Short mmCIF file of C-alpha atoms in Angstrom, two decimals:
data_model
loop_
_atom_site.label_atom_id
_atom_site.label_comp_id
_atom_site.label_asym_id
_atom_site.label_seq_id
_atom_site.Cartn_x
_atom_site.Cartn_y
_atom_site.Cartn_z
CA ILE A 1 0.00 0.00 0.00
CA GLY A 2 2.84 2.35 0.87
CA VAL A 3 4.47 1.75 -2.52
CA GLY A 4 1.29 2.63 -4.37
CA LEU A 5 0.83 5.85 -2.44
CA GLY A 6 4.46 6.81 -3.01
CA LEU A 7 4.26 6.34 -6.77
CA SER A 8 1.03 8.30 -6.97
CA ALA A 9 2.49 11.25 -5.06
CA SER A 10 5.74 11.36 -7.03
CA LEU A 11 3.95 11.39 -10.37
CA ASN A 12 1.50 14.10 -9.18
CA LEU A 13 -1.46 12.06 -10.33
CA GLN A 14 -4.89 13.59 -9.74
CA ARG A 15 -8.08 11.69 -9.06
CA ALA A 16 -10.65 12.02 -11.85
CA PRO A 17 -14.00 13.52 -10.88
CA ILE A 18 -16.65 10.86 -10.29
CA ALA A 19 -18.85 12.08 -13.10
CA ALA A 20 -15.89 11.98 -15.53
CA SER A 21 -14.78 8.45 -14.65
CA PRO A 22 -15.47 6.09 -17.59
CA LEU A 23 -15.21 3.09 -15.25
CA THR A 24 -17.92 4.48 -12.99
CA ALA A 25 -20.11 5.17 -15.97
CA ALA A 26 -19.65 1.63 -17.28
CA VAL A 27 -20.43 -0.01 -13.94
CA GLY A 28 -23.57 2.07 -13.56
CA THR A 29 -24.80 1.26 -17.04
CA THR A 30 -27.73 -1.05 -17.60
CA LEU A 31 -27.49 -3.46 -20.53
CA PRO A 32 -29.94 -2.81 -23.38
CA GLY A 33 -33.16 -4.72 -22.83
CA SER A 34 -32.31 -5.40 -19.18
CA SER A 35 -34.45 -4.26 -16.28
CA SER A 36 -32.26 -5.70 -13.53
CA GLY A 37 -30.32 -2.52 -12.82
CA PRO A 38 -26.54 -1.95 -12.79
CA LEU A 39 -24.17 -4.86 -13.53
CA GLU A 40 -22.90 -6.68 -10.45
CA SER A 41 -20.19 -9.29 -9.91
CA PRO A 42 -21.72 -12.75 -9.37
CA PHE A 43 -19.38 -13.17 -6.40
CA VAL A 44 -20.95 -10.37 -4.38
CA SER A 45 -23.88 -12.57 -3.36
CA VAL A 46 -21.47 -15.38 -2.47
CA VAL A 47 -19.53 -13.09 -0.15
CA ASP A 48 -22.72 -11.65 1.34
CA ARG A 49 -23.85 -15.17 2.22
CA ALA A 50 -20.55 -16.70 3.37
CA LEU A 51 -18.37 -13.98 4.89
CA PRO A 52 -20.40 -13.36 8.08
CA ALA A 53 -19.86 -17.00 9.14
CA VAL A 54 -16.09 -17.00 8.44
CA VAL A 55 -14.11 -16.41 11.63
CA PHE A 56 -10.63 -15.37 12.68
CA ILE A 57 -9.13 -17.83 15.19
CA ASP A 58 -6.59 -16.35 17.59
CA VAL A 59 -4.69 -19.06 19.43
CA LYS A 60 -2.14 -19.19 22.22
CA LYS A 61 -0.10 -22.36 21.89
CA ARG A 62 1.81 -24.27 24.52
CA VAL A 63 5.53 -24.61 23.84
CA GLY A 64 8.22 -26.22 25.89
CA ASN A 65 11.96 -25.61 25.87
CA GLY A 66 12.49 -26.05 22.16
CA SER A 67 10.59 -29.32 21.81
CA ASP A 68 8.06 -27.55 19.59
CA ALA A 69 10.66 -26.13 17.20
CA PRO A 70 9.15 -27.74 14.05
CA GLN A 71 5.68 -26.50 14.98
CA GLU A 72 7.04 -23.03 15.72
CA GLU A 73 8.64 -22.92 12.30
CA LEU A 74 5.38 -24.14 10.73
CA MET A 75 3.48 -21.29 12.40
CA ARG A 76 6.04 -18.74 11.29
CA ARG A 77 5.77 -19.95 7.71
CA PHE A 78 2.04 -20.62 7.65
CA PHE A 79 0.78 -17.63 9.61
CA GLY A 80 3.47 -15.04 8.89
CA GLU A 81 4.42 -14.41 12.50
CA GLY A 82 7.84 -13.50 13.83
CA GLY A 83 10.14 -15.93 15.60
CA SER A 84 9.53 -16.72 19.23
CA GLY A 85 12.02 -17.72 21.88
CA ARG A 86 12.17 -21.38 22.72
CA ARG A 87 11.82 -20.71 26.43
CA GLN A 88 8.36 -19.18 26.10
CA GLN A 89 5.54 -21.13 27.68
CA THR A 90 2.94 -19.82 25.22
CA ARG A 91 3.08 -18.10 21.84
CA PRO A 92 0.45 -16.47 19.64
CA SER A 93 -0.78 -18.03 16.43
CA SER A 94 -3.76 -17.57 14.15
CA GLY A 95 -5.88 -19.13 11.45
CA SER A 96 -9.36 -19.23 9.99
CA GLY A 97 -12.54 -21.24 10.38
CA PHE A 98 -16.28 -21.12 9.72
CA ILE A 99 -19.41 -21.58 11.83
CA ILE A 100 -21.40 -24.70 10.88
CA ASP A 101 -24.36 -24.64 13.29
CA ARG A 102 -26.39 -22.41 15.64
CA ASP A 103 -24.75 -24.01 18.67
CA GLY A 104 -21.53 -22.21 17.78
CA ARG A 105 -19.47 -25.08 16.41
CA VAL A 106 -16.65 -24.03 14.10
CA LEU A 107 -14.89 -26.17 11.50
CA THR A 108 -11.14 -25.59 11.06
CA ASN A 109 -7.82 -27.42 10.70
CA ASN A 110 -6.27 -29.51 13.44
CA HIS A 111 -2.93 -27.74 13.02
CA VAL A 112 -4.60 -24.36 13.69
CA VAL A 113 -5.72 -25.34 17.22
CA ARG A 114 -3.19 -28.08 18.02
CA ASP A 115 -1.59 -27.60 21.48
CA ALA A 116 -3.84 -24.59 22.14
CA SER A 117 -3.99 -23.25 25.69
CA ASP A 118 -6.38 -20.42 24.81
CA ILE A 119 -8.65 -19.88 21.78
CA THR A 120 -10.46 -16.67 20.85
CA VAL A 121 -12.82 -16.57 17.87
CA ILE A 122 -13.57 -13.21 16.24
CA LEU A 123 -16.46 -12.85 13.78
CA ASN A 124 -16.45 -10.54 10.79
CA ASP A 125 -18.78 -8.16 12.68
CA LYS A 126 -16.08 -7.98 15.42
CA ARG A 127 -17.98 -10.02 18.00
CA SER A 128 -15.50 -12.04 20.06
CA PHE A 129 -15.92 -15.38 21.89
CA LYS A 130 -13.74 -17.76 23.80
CA ALA A 131 -13.73 -21.28 22.34
CA VAL A 132 -12.81 -24.83 23.32
CA VAL A 133 -11.80 -27.83 21.22
CA VAL A 134 -14.61 -30.36 20.74
CA GLY A 135 -12.40 -32.85 18.95
CA ALA A 136 -9.51 -33.01 16.50
CA ASP A 137 -8.32 -35.58 13.99
CA GLU A 138 -4.64 -35.45 13.10
CA GLU A 139 -4.99 -38.04 10.34
CA THR A 140 -7.17 -35.72 8.21
CA ASP A 141 -6.09 -32.39 9.80
CA ILE A 142 -9.68 -31.55 10.76
CA ALA A 143 -10.86 -30.05 14.05
CA VAL A 144 -14.14 -28.84 15.53
CA ILE A 145 -14.15 -26.09 18.15
CA ARG A 146 -17.14 -24.60 19.99
CA LEU A 147 -17.84 -21.04 21.04
CA VAL A 148 -18.34 -20.57 24.78
CA ASP A 149 -21.67 -18.79 25.53
CA PRO A 150 -22.58 -18.06 21.88
CA ASP A 151 -25.25 -15.54 20.84
CA ASP A 152 -28.64 -16.64 19.53
CA ASN A 153 -28.08 -14.96 16.16
CA LEU A 154 -24.91 -16.62 14.93
CA PRO A 155 -24.42 -16.72 11.14
CA VAL A 156 -24.00 -20.23 9.74
CA LEU A 157 -22.25 -21.18 6.51
CA PRO A 158 -24.24 -23.81 4.55
CA LEU A 159 -22.28 -26.90 3.50
CA GLY A 160 -22.29 -28.06 -0.10
CA ASP A 161 -21.65 -31.43 -1.74
CA SER A 162 -18.01 -31.93 -2.76
CA ASP A 163 -18.85 -35.17 -4.58
CA ARG A 164 -20.63 -33.08 -7.24
CA LEU A 165 -17.62 -30.88 -7.99
CA ARG A 166 -16.18 -30.73 -11.48
CA VAL A 167 -12.82 -29.45 -12.60
CA GLY A 168 -13.44 -25.93 -13.88
CA ASP A 169 -16.16 -25.05 -11.33
CA TRP A 170 -15.81 -21.68 -9.60
CA ALA A 171 -13.91 -21.71 -6.29
CA ILE A 172 -13.96 -18.84 -3.79
CA ALA A 173 -11.52 -18.90 -0.86
CA ILE A 174 -12.30 -16.82 2.22
CA GLY A 175 -10.10 -16.35 5.25
CA ASN A 176 -7.51 -14.29 7.07
CA PRO A 177 -4.20 -14.43 5.17
CA LEU A 178 -1.05 -13.56 7.12
CA GLY A 179 -3.16 -13.44 10.27
CA GLU A 180 -3.83 -9.75 9.59
CA LEU A 181 -5.89 -9.35 6.40
CA LYS A 182 -9.18 -10.48 7.92
CA GLY A 183 -12.10 -11.29 5.65
CA SER A 184 -10.08 -11.59 2.43
CA VAL A 185 -11.79 -13.13 -0.62
CA THR A 186 -10.02 -14.68 -3.63
CA VAL A 187 -11.55 -16.33 -6.68
CA GLY A 188 -10.43 -19.11 -9.01
CA ILE A 189 -11.55 -22.52 -10.20
CA ILE A 190 -11.33 -26.14 -9.14
CA SER A 191 -8.03 -27.11 -10.76
CA ALA A 192 -8.05 -30.83 -9.90
CA GLN A 193 -9.54 -33.35 -7.48
CA GLY A 194 -8.29 -36.37 -5.57
CA ARG A 195 -4.79 -35.03 -4.92
CA SER A 196 -2.87 -37.28 -2.54
CA ASN A 197 0.67 -38.25 -1.54
CA LEU A 198 1.40 -34.61 -0.68
CA ASN A 199 4.29 -34.03 1.72
CA ILE A 200 2.92 -31.17 3.83
CA TYR A 201 5.36 -29.24 5.99
CA GLY A 202 4.55 -29.42 9.69
CA GLY A 203 2.55 -32.66 9.54
CA THR A 204 1.32 -34.72 6.61
CA PRO A 205 -2.22 -36.13 7.04
CA SER A 206 -2.47 -39.90 6.71
CA PHE A 207 -5.69 -39.65 4.68
CA GLN A 208 -5.53 -37.32 1.69
CA ASP A 209 -8.10 -36.57 -1.00
CA PHE A 210 -7.44 -32.88 -1.61
CA ILE A 211 -9.19 -30.44 -3.91
CA GLN A 212 -6.65 -28.36 -5.83
CA THR A 213 -7.55 -24.76 -6.65
CA ASP A 214 -5.91 -21.68 -8.13
CA ALA A 215 -7.95 -19.37 -5.88
CA SER A 216 -5.19 -17.61 -3.97
CA ILE A 217 -4.59 -19.27 -0.59
CA ASN A 218 -1.96 -17.75 1.67
CA PHE A 219 -0.48 -18.36 5.12
CA GLY A 220 -3.31 -17.80 7.58
CA ASN A 221 -6.12 -18.89 5.23
CA SER A 222 -5.76 -22.33 6.78
CA GLY A 223 -9.07 -23.58 8.18
CA GLY A 224 -11.20 -21.15 6.18
CA PRO A 225 -13.82 -22.25 3.65
CA LEU A 226 -13.49 -22.87 -0.05
CA CYS A 227 -16.93 -22.00 -1.44
CA ASN A 228 -18.87 -22.66 -4.63
CA ILE A 229 -20.78 -20.07 -6.65
CA ARG A 230 -23.87 -20.68 -4.46
CA GLY A 231 -22.03 -19.58 -1.33
CA GLU A 232 -21.77 -23.09 0.14
CA ALA A 233 -18.60 -24.48 1.73
CA ILE A 234 -17.15 -27.22 -0.48
CA GLY A 235 -13.80 -27.55 1.28
CA ILE A 236 -11.48 -26.46 4.09
CA ASN A 237 -8.43 -24.52 2.88
CA THR A 238 -5.48 -26.44 4.27
CA ALA A 239 -2.17 -26.28 2.38
CA ILE A 240 -0.27 -24.25 -0.17
CA ASN A 241 2.79 -24.70 -2.32
CA PRO A 242 5.11 -21.87 -1.18
CA SER A 243 7.32 -22.30 -4.26
CA GLY A 244 4.48 -22.06 -6.79
CA GLN A 245 1.59 -19.79 -7.66
CA GLY A 246 -2.04 -20.81 -8.07
CA ILE A 247 -1.53 -24.14 -6.29
CA GLY A 248 -3.57 -24.51 -3.10
CA PHE A 249 -5.28 -27.48 -1.51
CA ALA A 250 -8.53 -27.93 0.41
CA ILE A 251 -10.08 -30.88 2.26
CA PRO A 252 -13.38 -31.90 0.55
CA ILE A 253 -16.33 -30.85 2.69
CA ASN A 254 -17.98 -34.30 2.51
CA LEU A 255 -14.91 -35.83 4.16
CA ALA A 256 -14.85 -32.97 6.68
CA LYS A 257 -18.57 -33.46 7.50
CA HIS A 258 -18.07 -37.18 8.10
CA VAL A 259 -15.13 -36.53 10.44
CA ALA A 260 -16.85 -33.60 12.19
CA GLU A 261 -19.96 -35.67 12.93
CA GLN A 262 -17.83 -38.25 14.74
CA LEU A 263 -15.83 -35.60 16.59
CA VAL A 264 -19.03 -33.95 17.81
CA ALA A 265 -20.57 -37.29 18.80
CA GLY A 266 -17.58 -38.76 20.64
CA GLY A 267 -14.56 -36.48 20.42
CA LYS A 268 -12.67 -38.88 18.17
CA VAL A 269 -12.86 -40.68 14.82
CA ASN A 270 -13.36 -44.44 14.68
CA ARG A 271 -11.81 -46.09 11.64
CA ALA A 272 -11.61 -49.65 10.36
CA TRP A 273 -8.81 -51.41 8.55
CA MET A 274 -7.78 -54.66 6.87
CA GLY A 275 -4.27 -54.78 8.32
CA VAL A 276 -2.34 -54.40 5.07
CA THR A 277 0.14 -51.95 3.56
CA LEU A 278 -0.71 -50.90 0.02
CA ALA A 279 0.73 -49.32 -3.12
CA ASP A 280 -0.79 -48.14 -6.38
CA LEU A 281 -0.31 -50.59 -9.24
CA THR A 282 2.00 -48.86 -11.71
CA PRO A 283 2.46 -50.00 -15.32
CA GLU A 284 5.97 -51.16 -14.37
CA MET A 285 4.61 -53.25 -11.49
CA ALA A 286 1.88 -54.70 -13.70
CA GLU A 287 4.46 -55.67 -16.30
CA GLY A 288 6.76 -57.13 -13.66
CA PHE A 289 3.94 -59.19 -12.13
CA GLY A 290 2.60 -60.22 -15.53
CA ILE A 291 -0.74 -58.42 -15.04
CA LYS A 292 -2.66 -56.97 -17.97
CA GLY A 293 -3.73 -53.37 -17.36
CA ASN A 294 -2.94 -51.32 -14.28
CA GLN A 295 -6.22 -51.31 -12.37
CA GLY A 296 -5.94 -52.16 -8.69
CA VAL A 297 -3.81 -51.63 -5.61
CA VAL A 298 -0.99 -53.94 -4.55
CA ILE A 299 -0.76 -55.50 -1.10
CA GLN A 300 2.82 -54.88 0.00
CA GLY A 301 2.52 -56.42 3.44
CA VAL A 302 0.02 -58.37 5.55
CA LEU A 303 0.16 -57.86 9.32
CA PRO A 304 -0.12 -61.00 11.46
CA ASP A 305 -3.42 -61.79 13.20
CA GLU A 306 -5.24 -58.98 11.42
CA PRO A 307 -8.35 -59.23 9.16
CA ALA A 308 -6.45 -59.57 5.87
CA GLU A 309 -4.34 -62.50 7.08
CA LYS A 310 -7.36 -64.19 8.66
CA ALA A 311 -9.27 -63.85 5.38
CA GLY A 312 -6.42 -65.33 3.33
CA LEU A 313 -5.07 -62.22 1.61
CA ARG A 314 -1.39 -62.43 0.68
CA ARG A 315 1.46 -60.11 -0.04
CA GLY A 316 1.56 -59.53 -3.80
CA ASP A 317 -2.21 -59.83 -4.24
CA VAL A 318 -3.70 -57.02 -6.32
CA ILE A 319 -7.07 -55.78 -5.04
CA ALA A 320 -9.04 -55.09 -8.22
CA GLU A 321 -12.59 -54.75 -6.86
CA CYS A 322 -14.27 -53.84 -3.57
CA GLU A 323 -18.00 -54.38 -3.06
CA GLY A 324 -18.47 -54.75 -6.81
CA GLN A 325 -16.73 -51.46 -7.64
CA PRO A 326 -13.37 -51.22 -9.43
CA VAL A 327 -10.39 -50.17 -7.31
CA SER A 328 -7.91 -47.89 -9.06
CA ASP A 329 -6.59 -45.47 -6.43
CA MET A 330 -4.85 -46.47 -3.19
CA GLN A 331 -5.82 -43.35 -1.21
CA LYS A 332 -9.50 -43.58 -2.15
CA PHE A 333 -9.52 -47.28 -1.28
CA ARG A 334 -7.93 -46.59 2.13
CA LEU A 335 -10.52 -43.90 2.80
CA LYS A 336 -13.35 -46.21 1.79
CA VAL A 337 -12.14 -48.96 4.13
CA ALA A 338 -11.47 -46.51 6.97
CA ASP A 339 -14.96 -45.02 6.71
CA THR A 340 -16.62 -48.46 6.85
CA PRO A 341 -17.85 -49.48 10.34
CA SER A 342 -15.65 -51.97 12.15
CA GLY A 343 -17.04 -55.50 11.99
CA THR A 344 -18.42 -55.06 8.46
CA LYS A 345 -17.82 -57.92 6.02
CA VAL A 346 -16.27 -56.48 2.86
CA ASN A 347 -16.15 -58.44 -0.41
CA VAL A 348 -13.03 -57.91 -2.51
CA VAL A 349 -11.66 -59.51 -5.66
CA VAL A 350 -7.90 -59.93 -5.94
CA LEU A 351 -5.67 -60.89 -8.85
CA ARG A 352 -3.41 -63.76 -7.85
CA ASP A 353 -1.26 -65.75 -10.26
CA GLY A 354 -3.27 -64.38 -13.17
CA LYS A 355 -6.63 -65.42 -11.71
CA LYS A 356 -9.46 -63.51 -10.01
CA VAL A 357 -9.97 -64.69 -6.44
CA PRO A 358 -13.03 -63.49 -4.41
CA ILE A 359 -12.31 -62.98 -0.69
CA THR A 360 -14.47 -61.70 2.19
CA VAL A 361 -12.69 -59.65 4.86
CA THR A 362 -14.22 -58.74 8.24
CA LEU A 363 -12.83 -55.31 9.16
CA SER A 364 -11.49 -54.53 12.63
CA PRO A 365 -10.72 -51.24 14.42
CA ARG A 366 -7.73 -49.49 12.87
CA LYS A 367 -4.38 -49.66 14.64
CA GLN A 368 -1.15 -47.76 14.11
CA ALA A 369 1.46 -49.68 12.13
CA PRO A 370 4.39 -50.79 14.34
CA VAL A 371 7.74 -49.07 13.95
CA ALA A 372 11.02 -50.76 14.88
CA SER A 373 14.69 -49.97 14.69
CA ASN A 374 16.97 -51.07 11.90
CA THR A 375 20.04 -53.28 12.05
CA SER A 376 22.98 -53.00 9.71
CA PRO A 377 25.82 -55.50 10.21
CA ASP A 378 28.46 -55.37 7.52
CA SER A 379 29.79 -58.14 5.31
CA ASP A 380 31.37 -58.92 1.95
CA ALA A 381 29.36 -58.08 -1.15
CA THR A 382 28.46 -60.54 -3.79
CA LYS A 383 29.21 -60.22 -7.46
CA PRO A 384 27.07 -60.17 -10.68
CA PRO A 385 24.45 -60.88 -12.03
CA ALA A 386 22.72 -58.66 -9.45
CA GLU A 387 25.30 -55.96 -10.05
CA ARG A 388 25.11 -56.34 -13.82
CA LEU A 389 21.29 -56.44 -14.13
CA ALA A 390 20.18 -53.98 -11.42
CA GLY A 391 23.33 -52.16 -10.28
CA VAL A 392 23.38 -53.47 -6.70
CA ARG A 393 25.66 -55.59 -4.56
CA VAL A 394 23.98 -57.81 -1.99
CA ARG A 395 24.79 -60.28 0.72
CA ASP A 396 22.95 -63.07 2.52
CA LEU A 397 21.17 -62.35 5.80
CA ASN A 398 22.35 -64.24 8.86
CA SER A 399 20.04 -66.13 11.19
CA THR A 400 20.05 -63.33 13.79
CA GLU A 401 18.92 -60.76 11.23
CA LEU A 402 16.19 -63.04 9.93
CA ALA A 403 14.91 -63.60 13.48
CA ASP A 404 15.03 -59.89 14.34
CA MET A 405 12.99 -58.99 11.24
CA GLN A 406 10.73 -62.04 11.56
CA ILE A 407 11.20 -63.02 7.91
CA LYS A 408 12.14 -66.35 6.36
CA SER A 409 14.59 -65.13 3.75
CA GLY A 410 16.06 -62.12 1.99
CA VAL A 411 19.26 -60.32 1.05
CA ARG A 412 20.70 -56.99 2.18
CA ILE A 413 21.85 -54.28 -0.22
CA THR A 414 25.47 -53.37 0.57
CA ASP A 415 26.09 -50.98 -2.34
CA VAL A 416 24.11 -49.22 -5.07
CA LEU A 417 26.13 -48.29 -8.12
CA GLU A 418 25.99 -44.67 -9.25
CA GLY A 419 23.76 -44.15 -12.29
CA SER A 420 22.27 -47.66 -12.05
CA SER A 421 18.61 -48.53 -12.52
CA ALA A 422 18.41 -49.39 -8.80
CA GLU A 423 19.63 -45.91 -7.86
CA GLU A 424 17.05 -44.35 -10.21
CA ALA A 425 14.33 -46.44 -8.55
CA GLY A 426 15.32 -45.23 -5.06
CA ILE A 427 16.99 -48.40 -3.77
CA GLN A 428 19.40 -47.61 -0.92
CA PRO A 429 22.25 -49.41 0.83
CA ASN A 430 21.02 -51.44 3.82
CA ASP A 431 17.63 -52.11 2.19
CA VAL A 432 16.50 -55.73 2.45
CA ILE A 433 15.09 -57.45 -0.65
CA GLU A 434 12.56 -60.13 0.29
CA GLU A 435 11.02 -60.94 -3.10
CA VAL A 436 11.53 -60.47 -6.82
CA SER A 437 8.22 -60.28 -8.75
CA GLY A 438 6.42 -62.28 -6.08
CA LYS A 439 9.10 -64.97 -5.65
CA PRO A 440 11.02 -65.23 -2.35
CA VAL A 441 14.72 -64.38 -2.34
CA THR A 442 16.46 -67.20 -0.48
CA SER A 443 20.07 -66.12 -1.04
CA ALA A 444 22.33 -63.66 -2.84
CA ALA A 445 22.80 -66.18 -5.63
CA ALA A 446 19.04 -66.74 -5.89
CA PHE A 447 18.49 -62.98 -6.12
CA GLY A 448 20.76 -62.80 -9.18
CA ASN A 449 19.10 -65.84 -10.70
CA LEU A 450 15.62 -64.34 -10.26
CA LEU A 451 16.72 -61.15 -12.02
CA ALA A 452 18.26 -63.18 -14.81
CA GLY A 453 15.09 -65.27 -15.09
CA ALA A 454 12.93 -62.14 -15.40
CA LYS A 455 15.22 -60.81 -18.14
CA LYS A 456 15.15 -64.15 -19.96
CA ALA A 457 11.32 -64.09 -19.81
CA GLY A 458 11.37 -60.78 -21.67
CA LYS A 459 10.40 -58.57 -18.75
CA LYS A 460 11.71 -55.01 -18.70
CA HIS A 461 11.17 -54.57 -14.96
CA ALA A 462 11.56 -56.68 -11.84
CA VAL A 463 9.34 -55.78 -8.91
CA LEU A 464 11.40 -55.90 -5.72
CA LEU A 465 9.78 -56.19 -2.30
CA VAL A 466 12.00 -53.84 -0.32
CA ARG A 467 12.10 -53.61 3.47
CA ARG A 468 13.45 -50.35 4.89
CA VAL A 469 13.50 -50.17 8.69
CA GLU A 470 10.15 -51.95 9.36
CA VAL A 471 8.26 -50.75 6.29
CA THR A 472 7.98 -52.82 3.10
CA ASN A 473 7.30 -51.44 -0.38
CA PHE A 474 7.11 -52.83 -3.89
CA ILE A 475 9.64 -50.99 -6.08
CA PRO A 476 9.89 -51.74 -9.83
CA VAL A 477 13.50 -51.72 -11.06
CA LYS A 478 14.39 -51.68 -14.75
CA ILE A 479 16.46 -54.68 -15.77
CA ALA A 480 19.62 -53.62 -17.57
CA ASP A 481 20.16 -54.77 -21.14
#
């Protein structure tokens, strides 16, 4: 603002009289044949409907002797605040939200109110209320807070239907960018849907199904609504790409409603699971497994004594259908399973050895995957063909390592050659290879033979089951000519 005023003064520009302004004349003009009066932006009615229910959330957060350093940095970057000393017991922060019912409940992001010791909500008409957290869900970054002693005449923002969105629909973001510019409105379109696998600074949600928009979203907009042209909330503004322009992300309102209902009812979200780790089926994986097409998600691991193992699912199975519907996206499949009540019997169809196998799985309450430490004894490396075909050197695992990892067989990567196909695929020293294209690796020699066999069969890729720490993933590696 200061720059604009400075330029105007230095150039001695004078303001045109109102009557002489061509812009004013154009805006006040009525189109021929129209009786509706002066032209008006279609977004004015959206703002009139939505803005009163959009709130500024002022938060004091608990900090403790530097242990919150990553969160402090997140707040500095996301909300534009200055640095705070690590010895402070509380620090200010801010974000956005919107009122969803007459009882004073407000929908926002979990990271806006996480670790809050004091919450103040300020409406656009400057009314101010203290608030408390009703419930928060870290895995979707959604939270519900409630105004303490709310008025009887609270504005409420109606919620839309995010399942009906189309790429190209109008998108209007409302919030408080930088924690200072309260009630800001930006306009764009829905750029894409179903965005997932985003690495979000300060805490990546486990369940992602983001709406992408080019409506300008800045630090501090977090928790505010993304609205449609009817003035309904269709998403919660959540993340931005600081290195790009016109790339913002919002949580679909249907997902937010489902989570909010559970938070209001019990303060937490109950999710189900099968007890498997999954990966999207890439064309390289499909080719390596000998599967036609690339529809489905791959089971990378089956946890013991969990529903998948009890139902007979195996590592390497490709889930192609669930309840009669095709499965093509890992994140959407995980969300579908998580949102199904625990105890439900779910019918899936998997591809196994080129055949379709129907299996019924009874879901159980979701648990966190276990995390364990890694071991890395050293030993001599083996020689080709593993080195020649994939660019890795490997060694056998000893009995102690096998027992520690609770696996029957495998080999450990001791070196990855620079510029090799394994390096391009992300293979790292100390990784453990358990399988090659669904076949167990019993020794270093067997690993080389399996690669050679895949090459002889005309395959361009071998799908390696790679264990890193306690997490296993299928990684397709191009077989060298």
